[in-house]
């Protein structure tokens, strides 16, 4: 059974049809066991990706405030080697970024071959916060869905494997998490009145997210709706989706590495016999 709901463009979704506290009948204990196994598999897949260096992996994380983007990143990056998996965060554009098209800063941040990169927020903000707050005229943001689809298709053609996750929490869970931050001194740095202000726009964000998932999903650049009220379930749902997406490449990668190893071994032997005295 799928833990996260994968959207490949063949259906129209409404967020209200998805339960944010779903755990698909998995208990926390089972989930934590699976998290360990998935972690090991992801490490192996990432090493193969890095060694074969013929593809790159782009993981887009989107979600409302407190939905767990930072926690997901901590979970995913801690077992994965620093050389092969990193993070790019996107805040409101500033300076030179504002003098270019919205994808200019993004393109430079895409992963190169062999790399896996997590986008903490992304170019999707340009049709989310920008749409909700009319930061640019409607006729400008409306065209961006198609620009995004073309951009992602180009990345796919260049060998990028794209996975996009919407961390789905409900309004009650968000309120609880925001209030909890006020109780913990170590979380004070996260406090922001902006989070409470954004909450007032809950329904507009819902519409904006639905538009994103309905307009910008395809088999090669799917969105996943991740039930994210339960942090442990959110983590395994995402890890499982990534493992499922990368697993089909494993045999190819092993073959590439085997051929490369055999060629190198041949050269070493030739070198040795040429240098024999
Ligand atoms: P945080 O993730 O809490 O550090 O906040 C980052 C902020 O940057 C959020 O309020 C986003 O909505 C905002 N942001 C990110 N990308 C854009 C963008 N393209 N345009 C406007 N605001 C953005
Ligand atoms: Mg924030």
PDB file of C-alpha atoms and ligand atoms in Angstrom:
ATOM      1  CA  UNK A   1       0.000   0.000   0.000  1.00  0.00           C
ATOM      2  CA  UNK A   2       1.160   3.524  -0.764  1.00  0.00           C
ATOM      3  CA  UNK A   3       1.756   5.720   2.276  1.00  0.00           C
ATOM      4  CA  UNK A   4       1.769   9.035   0.415  1.00  0.00           C
ATOM      5  CA  UNK A   5      -0.737   9.708  -2.358  1.00  0.00           C
ATOM      6  CA  UNK A   6       1.051  10.056  -5.696  1.00  0.00           C
ATOM      7  CA  UNK A   7      -0.485  12.433  -8.230  1.00  0.00           C
ATOM      8  CA  UNK A   8       0.555  11.775 -11.814  1.00  0.00           C
ATOM      9  CA  UNK A   9      -1.792  14.197 -13.556  1.00  0.00           C
ATOM     10  CA  UNK A  10      -4.533  11.692 -14.344  1.00  0.00           C
ATOM     11  CA  UNK A  11      -6.925  12.931 -11.629  1.00  0.00           C
ATOM     12  CA  UNK A  12      -8.058  16.157 -10.012  1.00  0.00           C
ATOM     13  CA  UNK A  13      -7.531  16.197  -6.264  1.00  0.00           C
ATOM     14  CA  UNK A  14      -9.151  18.131  -3.411  1.00  0.00           C
ATOM     15  CA  UNK A  15      -7.135  18.374  -0.220  1.00  0.00           C
ATOM     16  CA  UNK A  16     -10.164  17.836   1.965  1.00  0.00           C
ATOM     17  CA  UNK A  17     -10.299  14.251   0.672  1.00  0.00           C
ATOM     18  CA  UNK A  18      -6.984  13.496   2.395  1.00  0.00           C
ATOM     19  CA  UNK A  19      -6.659  12.944   6.119  1.00  0.00           C
ATOM     20  CA  UNK A  20      -3.661  14.708   7.580  1.00  0.00           C
ATOM     21  CA  UNK A  21      -3.478  12.320  10.543  1.00  0.00           C
ATOM     22  CA  UNK A  22      -3.631   9.145   8.432  1.00  0.00           C
ATOM     23  CA  UNK A  23      -1.108   6.430   9.260  1.00  0.00           C
ATOM     24  CA  UNK A  24      -2.525   3.799   6.893  1.00  0.00           C
ATOM     25  CA  UNK A  25      -2.971   1.351   9.722  1.00  0.00           C
ATOM     26  CA  UNK A  26       0.747   1.280  10.502  1.00  0.00           C
ATOM     27  CA  UNK A  27       1.703   1.474  14.175  1.00  0.00           C
ATOM     28  CA  UNK A  28       4.471   3.728  15.362  1.00  0.00           C
ATOM     29  CA  UNK A  29       6.571   0.732  16.334  1.00  0.00           C
ATOM     30  CA  UNK A  30       6.225  -0.847  12.874  1.00  0.00           C
ATOM     31  CA  UNK A  31       6.886   2.533  11.322  1.00  0.00           C
ATOM     32  CA  UNK A  32      10.115   3.057  13.214  1.00  0.00           C
ATOM     33  CA  UNK A  33      11.354  -0.373  12.212  1.00  0.00           C
ATOM     34  CA  UNK A  34      10.576   0.413   8.597  1.00  0.00           C
ATOM     35  CA  UNK A  35      12.312   3.789   8.909  1.00  0.00           C
ATOM     36  CA  UNK A  36      15.576   2.035   9.769  1.00  0.00           C
ATOM     37  CA  UNK A  37      15.350  -0.345   6.814  1.00  0.00           C
ATOM     38  CA  UNK A  38      14.395   2.475   4.436  1.00  0.00           C
ATOM     39  CA  UNK A  39      17.243   4.595   5.750  1.00  0.00           C
ATOM     40  CA  UNK A  40      19.727   1.851   4.879  1.00  0.00           C
ATOM     41  CA  UNK A  41      18.222   1.365   1.440  1.00  0.00           C
ATOM     42  CA  UNK A  42      18.353   5.102   0.734  1.00  0.00           C
ATOM     43  CA  UNK A  43      22.007   5.228   1.725  1.00  0.00           C
ATOM     44  CA  UNK A  44      22.756   2.450  -0.747  1.00  0.00           C
ATOM     45  CA  UNK A  45      20.722   4.040  -3.536  1.00  0.00           C
ATOM     46  CA  UNK A  46      22.308   7.419  -2.953  1.00  0.00           C
ATOM     47  CA  UNK A  47      25.800   5.925  -3.111  1.00  0.00           C
ATOM     48  CA  UNK A  48      24.964   4.268  -6.424  1.00  0.00           C
ATOM     49  CA  UNK A  49      23.501   7.521  -7.760  1.00  0.00           C
ATOM     50  CA  UNK A  50      26.669   9.327  -6.721  1.00  0.00           C
ATOM     51  CA  UNK A  51      29.015   6.693  -8.131  1.00  0.00           C
ATOM     52  CA  UNK A  52      27.198   6.200 -11.444  1.00  0.00           C
ATOM     53  CA  UNK A  53      26.766   9.973 -11.819  1.00  0.00           C
ATOM     54  CA  UNK A  54      24.430   9.731 -14.789  1.00  0.00           C
ATOM     55  CA  UNK A  55      21.377  11.194 -13.073  1.00  0.00           C
ATOM     56  CA  UNK A  56      20.457  13.708 -10.431  1.00  0.00           C
ATOM     57  CA  UNK A  57      17.665  13.741  -7.872  1.00  0.00           C
ATOM     58  CA  UNK A  58      15.594  16.799  -7.003  1.00  0.00           C
ATOM     59  CA  UNK A  59      13.338  16.585  -3.973  1.00  0.00           C
ATOM     60  CA  UNK A  60      10.927  19.499  -3.535  1.00  0.00           C
ATOM     61  CA  UNK A  61       9.466  20.042  -0.061  1.00  0.00           C
ATOM     62  CA  UNK A  62       6.465  22.297   0.285  1.00  0.00           C
ATOM     63  CA  UNK A  63       3.997  22.766   3.101  1.00  0.00           C
ATOM     64  CA  UNK A  64       2.454  25.328   5.381  1.00  0.00           C
ATOM     65  CA  UNK A  65       4.304  26.788   8.354  1.00  0.00           C
ATOM     66  CA  UNK A  66       5.105  24.085  10.968  1.00  0.00           C
ATOM     67  CA  UNK A  67       4.297  21.297   8.487  1.00  0.00           C
ATOM     68  CA  UNK A  68       7.694  19.730   9.164  1.00  0.00           C
ATOM     69  CA  UNK A  69       9.983  20.682   6.288  1.00  0.00           C
ATOM     70  CA  UNK A  70      12.977  21.143   8.595  1.00  0.00           C
ATOM     71  CA  UNK A  71      12.284  17.911  10.479  1.00  0.00           C
ATOM     72  CA  UNK A  72      11.999  15.989   7.213  1.00  0.00           C
ATOM     73  CA  UNK A  73      15.337  17.392   6.091  1.00  0.00           C
ATOM     74  CA  UNK A  74      16.964  16.353   9.369  1.00  0.00           C
ATOM     75  CA  UNK A  75      15.578  12.852   8.964  1.00  0.00           C
ATOM     76  CA  UNK A  76      16.628  12.481   5.312  1.00  0.00           C
ATOM     77  CA  UNK A  77      20.068  14.052   5.456  1.00  0.00           C
ATOM     78  CA  UNK A  78      21.389  12.545   8.675  1.00  0.00           C
ATOM     79  CA  UNK A  79      22.153   9.079   7.220  1.00  0.00           C
ATOM     80  CA  UNK A  80      23.025  10.306   3.742  1.00  0.00           C
ATOM     81  CA  UNK A  81      26.556  11.353   3.037  1.00  0.00           C
ATOM     82  CA  UNK A  82      27.243  15.065   3.076  1.00  0.00           C
ATOM     83  CA  UNK A  83      28.966  14.845  -0.288  1.00  0.00           C
ATOM     84  CA  UNK A  84      25.953  13.455  -2.082  1.00  0.00           C
ATOM     85  CA  UNK A  85      22.851  15.006  -0.527  1.00  0.00           C
ATOM     86  CA  UNK A  86      22.353  18.634   0.386  1.00  0.00           C
ATOM     87  CA  UNK A  87      19.736  21.331   0.774  1.00  0.00           C
ATOM     88  CA  UNK A  88      18.822  24.599  -0.932  1.00  0.00           C
ATOM     89  CA  UNK A  89      16.385  26.893   0.892  1.00  0.00           C
ATOM     90  CA  UNK A  90      14.261  29.491  -0.834  1.00  0.00           C
ATOM     91  CA  UNK A  91      13.154  32.651   0.927  1.00  0.00           C
ATOM     92  CA  UNK A  92      11.493  35.696  -0.581  1.00  0.00           C
ATOM     93  CA  UNK A  93      13.655  36.839  -3.509  1.00  0.00           C
ATOM     94  CA  UNK A  94      15.983  39.792  -2.932  1.00  0.00           C
ATOM     95  CA  UNK A  95      18.403  42.012  -4.848  1.00  0.00           C
ATOM     96  CA  UNK A  96      19.549  40.610  -8.154  1.00  0.00           C
ATOM     97  CA  UNK A  97      17.014  37.785  -7.909  1.00  0.00           C
ATOM     98  CA  UNK A  98      14.245  40.344  -8.284  1.00  0.00           C
ATOM     99  CA  UNK A  99      15.670  41.651 -11.537  1.00  0.00           C
ATOM    100  CA  UNK A 100      15.330  38.228 -13.244  1.00  0.00           C
ATOM    101  CA  UNK A 101      12.599  35.752 -14.075  1.00  0.00           C
ATOM    102  CA  UNK A 102      11.387  33.623 -11.142  1.00  0.00           C
ATOM    103  CA  UNK A 103      13.289  30.517 -12.255  1.00  0.00           C
ATOM    104  CA  UNK A 104      16.659  32.213 -12.617  1.00  0.00           C
ATOM    105  CA  UNK A 105      17.824  31.602  -9.050  1.00  0.00           C
ATOM    106  CA  UNK A 106      16.326  28.133  -9.057  1.00  0.00           C
ATOM    107  CA  UNK A 107      18.055  26.794 -12.140  1.00  0.00           C
ATOM    108  CA  UNK A 108      21.465  27.521 -10.636  1.00  0.00           C
ATOM    109  CA  UNK A 109      20.505  25.546  -7.537  1.00  0.00           C
ATOM    110  CA  UNK A 110      19.417  22.355  -9.333  1.00  0.00           C
ATOM    111  CA  UNK A 111      21.440  19.192  -8.582  1.00  0.00           C
ATOM    112  CA  UNK A 112      24.210  18.158 -10.947  1.00  0.00           C
ATOM    113  CA  UNK A 113      24.707  14.565 -12.075  1.00  0.00           C
ATOM    114  CA  UNK A 114      25.323  12.276  -9.138  1.00  0.00           C
ATOM    115  CA  UNK A 115      23.804  14.749  -6.682  1.00  0.00           C
ATOM    116  CA  UNK A 116      20.678  14.608  -4.611  1.00  0.00           C
ATOM    117  CA  UNK A 117      19.321  17.988  -3.508  1.00  0.00           C
ATOM    118  CA  UNK A 118      16.386  18.863  -1.312  1.00  0.00           C
ATOM    119  CA  UNK A 119      14.601  22.140  -1.986  1.00  0.00           C
ATOM    120  CA  UNK A 120      13.265  23.597   1.273  1.00  0.00           C
ATOM    121  CA  UNK A 121      10.447  25.574  -0.356  1.00  0.00           C
ATOM    122  CA  UNK A 122      10.949  26.189  -4.038  1.00  0.00           C
ATOM    123  CA  UNK A 123       9.834  27.908  -7.225  1.00  0.00           C
ATOM    124  CA  UNK A 124       6.332  26.767  -6.247  1.00  0.00           C
ATOM    125  CA  UNK A 125       6.227  29.684  -3.790  1.00  0.00           C
ATOM    126  CA  UNK A 126       5.910  31.818  -6.910  1.00  0.00           C
ATOM    127  CA  UNK A 127       2.420  30.373  -7.417  1.00  0.00           C
ATOM    128  CA  UNK A 128       1.638  29.908  -3.694  1.00  0.00           C
ATOM    129  CA  UNK A 129       2.505  32.857  -1.424  1.00  0.00           C
ATOM    130  CA  UNK A 130       2.708  35.041  -4.530  1.00  0.00           C
ATOM    131  CA  UNK A 131      -0.779  34.035  -5.649  1.00  0.00           C
ATOM    132  CA  UNK A 132      -2.344  34.224  -2.184  1.00  0.00           C
ATOM    133  CA  UNK A 133      -1.000  37.743  -1.560  1.00  0.00           C
ATOM    134  CA  UNK A 134      -1.152  39.082  -5.125  1.00  0.00           C
ATOM    135  CA  UNK A 135       2.567  39.820  -5.073  1.00  0.00           C
ATOM    136  CA  UNK A 136       2.479  39.980  -8.859  1.00  0.00           C
ATOM    137  CA  UNK A 137      -0.549  40.508 -11.133  1.00  0.00           C
ATOM    138  CA  UNK A 138      -2.723  37.476 -11.845  1.00  0.00           C
ATOM    139  CA  UNK A 139      -1.839  37.420 -15.540  1.00  0.00           C
ATOM    140  CA  UNK A 140       1.800  36.993 -14.490  1.00  0.00           C
ATOM    141  CA  UNK A 141       1.451  34.174 -11.944  1.00  0.00           C
ATOM    142  CA  UNK A 142      -1.111  32.330 -14.093  1.00  0.00           C
ATOM    143  CA  UNK A 143       1.459  31.703 -16.792  1.00  0.00           C
ATOM    144  CA  UNK A 144       3.894  30.249 -14.302  1.00  0.00           C
ATOM    145  CA  UNK A 145       2.285  26.809 -14.079  1.00  0.00           C
ATOM    146  CA  UNK A 146       3.179  26.195 -17.702  1.00  0.00           C
ATOM    147  CA  UNK A 147       6.634  27.675 -17.219  1.00  0.00           C
ATOM    148  CA  UNK A 148       7.143  25.305 -14.281  1.00  0.00           C
ATOM    149  CA  UNK A 149       5.991  22.294 -16.315  1.00  0.00           C
ATOM    150  CA  UNK A 150       8.357  23.193 -19.145  1.00  0.00           C
ATOM    151  CA  UNK A 151      11.206  23.769 -16.699  1.00  0.00           C
ATOM    152  CA  UNK A 152      10.663  20.431 -14.988  1.00  0.00           C
ATOM    153  CA  UNK A 153      10.390  18.626 -18.335  1.00  0.00           C
ATOM    154  CA  UNK A 154      13.708  20.097 -19.323  1.00  0.00           C
ATOM    155  CA  UNK A 155      15.298  18.934 -16.072  1.00  0.00           C
ATOM    156  CA  UNK A 156      13.878  15.451 -16.623  1.00  0.00           C
ATOM    157  CA  UNK A 157      15.272  15.382 -20.162  1.00  0.00           C
ATOM    158  CA  UNK A 158      18.646  16.272 -18.669  1.00  0.00           C
ATOM    159  CA  UNK A 159      18.502  13.205 -16.403  1.00  0.00           C
ATOM    160  CA  UNK A 160      16.852  14.614 -13.285  1.00  0.00           C
ATOM    161  CA  UNK A 161      14.589  12.455 -11.172  1.00  0.00           C
ATOM    162  CA  UNK A 162      12.020  14.791  -9.589  1.00  0.00           C
ATOM    163  CA  UNK A 163       9.905  14.113  -6.492  1.00  0.00           C
ATOM    164  CA  UNK A 164       7.649  16.766  -4.972  1.00  0.00           C
ATOM    165  CA  UNK A 165       6.140  16.449  -1.520  1.00  0.00           C
ATOM    166  CA  UNK A 166       3.307  18.400   0.022  1.00  0.00           C
ATOM    167  CA  UNK A 167       3.443  17.967   3.805  1.00  0.00           C
ATOM    168  CA  UNK A 168      -0.220  17.814   4.666  1.00  0.00           C
ATOM    169  CA  UNK A 169      -1.161  19.012   8.177  1.00  0.00           C
ATOM    170  CA  UNK A 170      -4.562  20.260   9.241  1.00  0.00           C
ATOM    171  CA  UNK A 171      -5.419  23.581  10.886  1.00  0.00           C
ATOM    172  CA  UNK A 172      -5.759  22.065  14.377  1.00  0.00           C
ATOM    173  CA  UNK A 173      -2.341  20.443  14.199  1.00  0.00           C
ATOM    174  CA  UNK A 174      -0.783  23.697  13.030  1.00  0.00           C
ATOM    175  CA  UNK A 175      -2.338  25.612  15.921  1.00  0.00           C
ATOM    176  CA  UNK A 176      -1.014  23.029  18.376  1.00  0.00           C
ATOM    177  CA  UNK A 177       2.487  23.213  16.924  1.00  0.00           C
ATOM    178  CA  UNK A 178       2.531  27.013  16.928  1.00  0.00           C
ATOM    179  CA  UNK A 179       1.362  27.148  20.546  1.00  0.00           C
ATOM    180  CA  UNK A 180       3.923  24.531  21.538  1.00  0.00           C
ATOM    181  CA  UNK A 181       6.724  26.702  20.191  1.00  0.00           C
ATOM    182  CA  UNK A 182       5.700  29.406  22.661  1.00  0.00           C
ATOM    183  CA  UNK A 183       6.247  26.978  25.522  1.00  0.00           C
ATOM    184  CA  UNK A 184       9.757  25.906  24.586  1.00  0.00           C
ATOM    185  CA  UNK A 185      12.623  28.354  24.942  1.00  0.00           C
ATOM    186  CA  UNK A 186      14.720  26.331  22.474  1.00  0.00           C
ATOM    187  CA  UNK A 187      12.032  26.915  19.824  1.00  0.00           C
ATOM    188  CA  UNK A 188      11.717  30.659  20.479  1.00  0.00           C
ATOM    189  CA  UNK A 189      13.860  31.458  17.460  1.00  0.00           C
ATOM    190  CA  UNK A 190      11.128  29.966  15.306  1.00  0.00           C
ATOM    191  CA  UNK A 191       8.401  32.270  16.669  1.00  0.00           C
ATOM    192  CA  UNK A 192       6.966  34.559  14.051  1.00  0.00           C
ATOM    193  CA  UNK A 193       3.784  36.608  14.080  1.00  0.00           C
ATOM    194  CA  UNK A 194       3.835  35.989  10.336  1.00  0.00           C
ATOM    195  CA  UNK A 195       2.852  32.376  10.942  1.00  0.00           C
ATOM    196  CA  UNK A 196      -0.350  33.517  12.695  1.00  0.00           C
ATOM    197  CA  UNK A 197      -1.009  36.064   9.967  1.00  0.00           C
ATOM    198  CA  UNK A 198      -0.595  33.419   7.256  1.00  0.00           C
ATOM    199  CA  UNK A 199      -3.051  31.153   9.074  1.00  0.00           C
ATOM    200  CA  UNK A 200      -5.777  33.687   8.263  1.00  0.00           C
ATOM    201  CA  UNK A 201      -5.289  32.723   4.617  1.00  0.00           C
ATOM    202  CA  UNK A 202      -5.695  28.976   5.199  1.00  0.00           C
ATOM    203  CA  UNK A 203      -8.383  28.492   2.534  1.00  0.00           C
ATOM    204  CA  UNK A 204      -6.584  30.582  -0.071  1.00  0.00           C
ATOM    205  CA  UNK A 205      -3.488  28.446   0.466  1.00  0.00           C
ATOM    206  CA  UNK A 206      -5.582  25.318   0.114  1.00  0.00           C
ATOM    207  CA  UNK A 207      -6.823  26.570  -3.265  1.00  0.00           C
ATOM    208  CA  UNK A 208      -3.316  27.550  -4.317  1.00  0.00           C
ATOM    209  CA  UNK A 209      -1.900  24.138  -3.349  1.00  0.00           C
ATOM    210  CA  UNK A 210      -4.709  22.335  -5.147  1.00  0.00           C
ATOM    211  CA  UNK A 211      -4.011  24.365  -8.284  1.00  0.00           C
ATOM    212  CA  UNK A 212      -0.318  23.456  -8.049  1.00  0.00           C
ATOM    213  CA  UNK A 213      -0.979  19.753  -7.684  1.00  0.00           C
ATOM    214  CA  UNK A 214      -3.658  19.672 -10.369  1.00  0.00           C
ATOM    215  CA  UNK A 215      -1.709  21.707 -12.923  1.00  0.00           C
ATOM    216  CA  UNK A 216       1.861  20.598 -12.263  1.00  0.00           C
ATOM    217  CA  UNK A 217       1.752  16.822 -11.853  1.00  0.00           C
ATOM    218  CA  UNK A 218       2.890  14.241 -14.368  1.00  0.00           C
ATOM    219  CA  UNK A 219       4.334  10.730 -14.221  1.00  0.00           C
ATOM    220  CA  UNK A 220       7.859  12.157 -14.500  1.00  0.00           C
ATOM    221  CA  UNK A 221       7.274  15.002 -12.010  1.00  0.00           C
ATOM    222  CA  UNK A 222       4.650  13.729  -9.589  1.00  0.00           C
ATOM    223  CA  UNK A 223       3.381  15.440  -6.456  1.00  0.00           C
ATOM    224  CA  UNK A 224       2.901  13.369  -3.333  1.00  0.00           C
ATOM    225  CA  UNK A 225       0.402  14.300  -0.630  1.00  0.00           C
ATOM    226  CA  UNK A 226       2.064  13.222   2.617  1.00  0.00           C
ATOM    227  CA  UNK A 227      -0.103  12.834   5.723  1.00  0.00           C
ATOM    228  CA  UNK A 228       2.097  14.882   8.069  1.00  0.00           C
ATOM    229  CA  UNK A 229       0.270  15.303  11.381  1.00  0.00           C
ATOM    230  CA  UNK A 230       2.330  12.374  12.680  1.00  0.00           C
ATOM    231  CA  UNK A 231       5.993  13.145  12.223  1.00  0.00           C
ATOM    232  CA  UNK A 232       7.188   9.518  12.227  1.00  0.00           C
ATOM    233  CA  UNK A 233       4.647   8.618   9.540  1.00  0.00           C
ATOM    234  CA  UNK A 234       5.549  11.641   7.437  1.00  0.00           C
ATOM    235  CA  UNK A 235       9.180  10.507   7.467  1.00  0.00           C
ATOM    236  CA  UNK A 236       8.597   6.952   6.355  1.00  0.00           C
ATOM    237  CA  UNK A 237       6.026   8.003   3.747  1.00  0.00           C
ATOM    238  CA  UNK A 238       8.613  10.265   2.139  1.00  0.00           C
ATOM    239  CA  UNK A 239      11.497   7.815   2.472  1.00  0.00           C
ATOM    240  CA  UNK A 240       9.367   5.086   0.928  1.00  0.00           C
ATOM    241  CA  UNK A 241       8.365   7.253  -2.025  1.00  0.00           C
ATOM    242  CA  UNK A 242      12.003   8.146  -2.700  1.00  0.00           C
ATOM    243  CA  UNK A 243      13.126   4.520  -2.428  1.00  0.00           C
ATOM    244  CA  UNK A 244      10.357   3.398  -4.794  1.00  0.00           C
ATOM    245  CA  UNK A 245      11.314   6.040  -7.312  1.00  0.00           C
ATOM    246  CA  UNK A 246      15.048   5.248  -7.248  1.00  0.00           C
ATOM    247  CA  UNK A 247      14.888   1.445  -6.973  1.00  0.00           C
ATOM    248  CA  UNK A 248      14.180   0.883 -10.704  1.00  0.00           C
ATOM    249  CA  UNK A 249      17.513   2.554 -11.540  1.00  0.00           C
ATOM    250  CA  UNK A 250      19.527   0.299  -9.272  1.00  0.00           C
ATOM    251  CA  UNK A 251      20.304  -2.430 -11.835  1.00  0.00           C
ATOM    252  CA  UNK A 252      21.378   0.134 -14.420  1.00  0.00           C
ATOM    253  CA  UNK A 253      23.645   1.816 -11.918  1.00  0.00           C
ATOM    254  CA  UNK A 254      25.206  -1.465 -10.859  1.00  0.00           C
ATOM    255  CA  UNK A 255      25.827  -2.353 -14.519  1.00  0.00           C
ATOM    256  CA  UNK A 256      27.460   1.020 -15.210  1.00  0.00           C
ATOM    257  CA  UNK A 257      29.735   0.601 -12.212  1.00  0.00           C
ATOM    258  CA  UNK A 258      30.576  -2.992 -13.083  1.00  0.00           C
ATOM    259  CA  UNK A 259      31.532  -2.059 -16.647  1.00  0.00           C
ATOM    260  CA  UNK A 260      33.533   0.898 -15.412  1.00  0.00           C
ATOM    261  CA  UNK A 261      35.297  -1.278 -12.842  1.00  0.00           C
ATOM    262  CA  UNK A 262      36.075  -3.985 -15.411  1.00  0.00           C
ATOM    263  CA  UNK A 263      37.532  -1.408 -17.844  1.00  0.00           C
ATOM    264  CA  UNK A 264      39.657   0.138 -15.138  1.00  0.00           C
ATOM    265  CA  UNK A 265      40.869  -3.277 -14.016  1.00  0.00           C
ATOM    266  CA  UNK A 266      41.914  -4.046 -17.599  1.00  0.00           C
ATOM    267  CA  UNK A 267      43.893  -0.796 -17.754  1.00  0.00           C
ATOM    268  CA  UNK A 268      45.568  -1.537 -14.425  1.00  0.00           C
ATOM    269  CA  UNK A 269      46.634  -4.951 -15.699  1.00  0.00           C
ATOM    270  CA  UNK A 270      47.944  -3.458 -18.944  1.00  0.00           C
ATOM    271  CA  UNK A 271      49.806  -0.842 -16.945  1.00  0.00           C
ATOM    272  CA  UNK A 272      51.341  -3.487 -14.748  1.00  0.00           C
ATOM    273  CA  UNK A 273      52.501  -5.721 -17.581  1.00  0.00           C
ATOM    274  CA  UNK A 274      53.937  -2.731 -19.463  1.00  0.00           C
ATOM    275  CA  UNK A 275      55.924  -1.761 -16.377  1.00  0.00           C
ATOM    276  CA  UNK A 276      57.205  -5.238 -15.608  1.00  0.00           C
ATOM    277  CA  UNK A 277      60.969  -5.364 -15.713  1.00  0.00           C
TER     278      UNK A 277
HETATM  279  P1  LIG B   1      10.698  30.093   6.275  1.00  0.00           P
HETATM  280  O1  LIG B   1      10.612  28.893   5.389  1.00  0.00           O
HETATM  281  O2  LIG B   1       9.819  30.021   7.469  1.00  0.00           O
HETATM  282  O3  LIG B   1      12.106  30.454   6.604  1.00  0.00           O
HETATM  283  O4  LIG B   1      10.125  31.327   5.458  1.00  0.00           O
HETATM  284  C1  LIG B   1      10.522  31.637   4.181  1.00  0.00           C
HETATM  285  C2  LIG B   1       9.553  32.669   3.665  1.00  0.00           C
HETATM  286  O5  LIG B   1       9.941  33.031   2.361  1.00  0.00           O
HETATM  287  C3  LIG B   1       8.143  32.170   3.622  1.00  0.00           C
HETATM  288  O6  LIG B   1       7.292  33.082   4.227  1.00  0.00           O
HETATM  289  C4  LIG B   1       7.877  32.062   2.137  1.00  0.00           C
HETATM  290  O7  LIG B   1       6.538  32.281   1.826  1.00  0.00           O
HETATM  291  C5  LIG B   1       8.785  33.140   1.584  1.00  0.00           C
HETATM  292  N1  LIG B   1       9.103  32.904   0.190  1.00  0.00           N
HETATM  293  C6  LIG B   1       9.785  31.872  -0.332  1.00  0.00           C
HETATM  294  N2  LIG B   1       9.849  31.973  -1.678  1.00  0.00           N
HETATM  295  C7  LIG B   1       9.180  33.104  -1.994  1.00  0.00           C
HETATM  296  C8  LIG B   1       8.885  33.763  -3.218  1.00  0.00           C
HETATM  297  N3  LIG B   1       9.294  33.256  -4.379  1.00  0.00           N
HETATM  298  N4  LIG B   1       8.189  34.898  -3.169  1.00  0.00           N
HETATM  299  C9  LIG B   1       7.793  35.404  -1.997  1.00  0.00           C
HETATM  300  N5  LIG B   1       8.020  34.847  -0.808  1.00  0.00           N
HETATM  301  C10 LIG B   1       8.721  33.695  -0.805  1.00  0.00           C
HETATM  302 MG1  LIG B   2       8.017  30.170   8.509  1.00  0.00          MG
END
